[in-house]
């Protein structure tokens, strides 16, 4: 997978184009495989590539300050969240599966809280 840290303006443009939301967001995920392949349990494309995670630098910095931790910690939280989306998890429609997995992985990685808990 690729993780790109870009400007808030770039994330806003991507969010507007792909999700119809004209605002910056903290993290976006762009899976390489089709949604049908992910449903069959194949989250990678034919090259073995998972996809792209795009993080908004300004949003991440603001969230880090609000959460009381350093930017590097926030980037890890966002990258984990984006990775789970690449793997096919969707916290808006999965009855808490993504939240539970994210919580377990955060604890193993020494991360206090995640995006889902903050929402």
GROMACS .gro file of C-alpha atoms in nm:
model
  119
    1UNK     CA    1   0.000   0.000   0.000
    2UNK     CA    2   0.100   0.360  -0.043
    3UNK     CA    3   0.047   0.631   0.219
    4UNK     CA    4   0.049   0.987   0.088
    5UNK     CA    5   0.047   1.290   0.316
    6UNK     CA    6  -0.093   1.581   0.120
    7UNK     CA    7  -0.242   1.926   0.170
    8UNK     CA    8  -0.590   1.972   0.307
    9UNK     CA    9  -0.687   2.133  -0.025
   10UNK     CA   10  -0.586   1.819  -0.216
   11UNK     CA   11  -0.784   1.594   0.020
   12UNK     CA   12  -1.082   1.827  -0.012
   13UNK     CA   13  -1.064   1.797  -0.392
   14UNK     CA   14  -1.041   1.417  -0.370
   15UNK     CA   15  -1.325   1.402  -0.119
   16UNK     CA   16  -1.541   1.621  -0.343
   17UNK     CA   17  -1.461   1.416  -0.655
   18UNK     CA   18  -1.496   1.066  -0.510
   19UNK     CA   19  -1.741   1.108  -0.224
   20UNK     CA   20  -1.937   1.419  -0.322
   21UNK     CA   21  -1.835   1.594   0.002
   22UNK     CA   22  -1.686   1.939  -0.053
   23UNK     CA   23  -1.474   1.950   0.261
   24UNK     CA   24  -1.139   1.821   0.377
   25UNK     CA   25  -1.136   1.500   0.577
   26UNK     CA   26  -0.855   1.338   0.771
   27UNK     CA   27  -0.800   1.019   0.570
   28UNK     CA   28  -0.923   0.867   0.245
   29UNK     CA   29  -0.867   0.512   0.122
   30UNK     CA   30  -0.858   0.402  -0.240
   31UNK     CA   31  -0.855   0.021  -0.271
   32UNK     CA   32  -0.672  -0.127  -0.568
   33UNK     CA   33  -0.908  -0.423  -0.605
   34UNK     CA   34  -1.273  -0.406  -0.706
   35UNK     CA   35  -1.544  -0.410  -0.439
   36UNK     CA   36  -1.657  -0.754  -0.557
   37UNK     CA   37  -1.304  -0.892  -0.512
   38UNK     CA   38  -1.291  -0.747  -0.158
   39UNK     CA   39  -1.626  -0.909  -0.074
   40UNK     CA   40  -1.479  -1.243  -0.185
   41UNK     CA   41  -1.189  -1.185   0.055
   42UNK     CA   42  -0.928  -1.067  -0.197
   43UNK     CA   43  -0.830  -0.714  -0.094
   44UNK     CA   44  -0.534  -0.693  -0.332
   45UNK     CA   45  -0.520  -0.644  -0.707
   46UNK     CA   46  -0.350  -0.880  -0.951
   47UNK     CA   47  -0.009  -0.732  -0.856
   48UNK     CA   48  -0.063  -0.792  -0.485
   49UNK     CA   49  -0.116  -0.419  -0.427
   50UNK     CA   50  -0.364  -0.318  -0.156
   51UNK     CA   51  -0.425   0.046  -0.252
   52UNK     CA   52  -0.363   0.404  -0.144
   53UNK     CA   53  -0.424   0.588   0.182
   54UNK     CA   54  -0.427   0.968   0.158
   55UNK     CA   55  -0.389   1.174   0.476
   56UNK     CA   56  -0.454   1.548   0.507
   57UNK     CA   57  -0.148   1.704   0.674
   58UNK     CA   58  -0.328   2.004   0.825
   59UNK     CA   59  -0.623   1.804   0.954
   60UNK     CA   60  -0.384   1.548   1.104
   61UNK     CA   61  -0.187   1.822   1.280
   62UNK     CA   62  -0.503   1.979   1.425
   63UNK     CA   63  -0.634   1.642   1.540
   64UNK     CA   64  -0.300   1.558   1.702
   65UNK     CA   65  -0.310   1.882   1.902
   66UNK     CA   66  -0.672   1.823   2.004
   67UNK     CA   67  -0.593   1.465   2.110
   68UNK     CA   68  -0.284   1.575   2.303
   69UNK     CA   69  -0.029   1.371   2.115
   70UNK     CA   70   0.241   1.429   1.856
   71UNK     CA   71   0.177   1.438   1.482
   72UNK     CA   72   0.357   1.105   1.431
   73UNK     CA   73   0.107   0.932   1.659
   74UNK     CA   74  -0.184   1.085   1.469
   75UNK     CA   75  -0.038   0.972   1.138
   76UNK     CA   76  -0.019   0.617   1.273
   77UNK     CA   77  -0.383   0.633   1.387
   78UNK     CA   78  -0.492   0.760   1.046
   79UNK     CA   79  -0.281   0.511   0.852
   80UNK     CA   80  -0.427   0.223   1.055
   81UNK     CA   81  -0.780   0.348   0.996
   82UNK     CA   82  -0.712   0.383   0.624
   83UNK     CA   83  -0.555   0.036   0.609
   84UNK     CA   84  -0.865  -0.121   0.762
   85UNK     CA   85  -1.080   0.050   0.499
   86UNK     CA   86  -0.850  -0.091   0.228
   87UNK     CA   87  -0.909  -0.435   0.376
   88UNK     CA   88  -1.283  -0.386   0.328
   89UNK     CA   89  -1.397  -0.275   0.673
   90UNK     CA   90  -1.660  -0.002   0.694
   91UNK     CA   91  -1.740   0.134   1.041
   92UNK     CA   92  -2.059   0.297   0.915
   93UNK     CA   93  -2.219  -0.035   0.816
   94UNK     CA   94  -2.045  -0.326   0.991
   95UNK     CA   95  -2.206  -0.340   1.338
   96UNK     CA   96  -1.882  -0.248   1.513
   97UNK     CA   97  -1.647  -0.502   1.351
   98UNK     CA   98  -1.402  -0.236   1.231
   99UNK     CA   99  -1.410  -0.055   1.565
  100UNK     CA  100  -1.330  -0.374   1.757
  101UNK     CA  101  -1.044  -0.468   1.527
  102UNK     CA  102  -0.906  -0.114   1.525
  103UNK     CA  103  -0.917  -0.107   1.905
  104UNK     CA  104  -0.724  -0.437   1.933
  105UNK     CA  105  -0.461  -0.325   1.680
  106UNK     CA  106  -0.422   0.016   1.843
  107UNK     CA  107  -0.360  -0.145   2.181
  108UNK     CA  108  -0.095  -0.371   2.029
  109UNK     CA  109   0.065  -0.069   1.863
  110UNK     CA  110   0.052   0.149   2.175
  111UNK     CA  111  -0.206   0.394   2.038
  112UNK     CA  112  -0.453   0.537   2.292
  113UNK     CA  113  -0.758   0.617   2.085
  114UNK     CA  114  -0.874   0.595   1.729
  115UNK     CA  115  -1.096   0.786   1.494
  116UNK     CA  116  -1.406   0.583   1.560
  117UNK     CA  117  -1.394   0.654   1.936
  118UNK     CA  118  -1.353   1.025   1.873
  119UNK     CA  119  -1.659   1.047   1.648
   0.00000   0.00000   0.00000
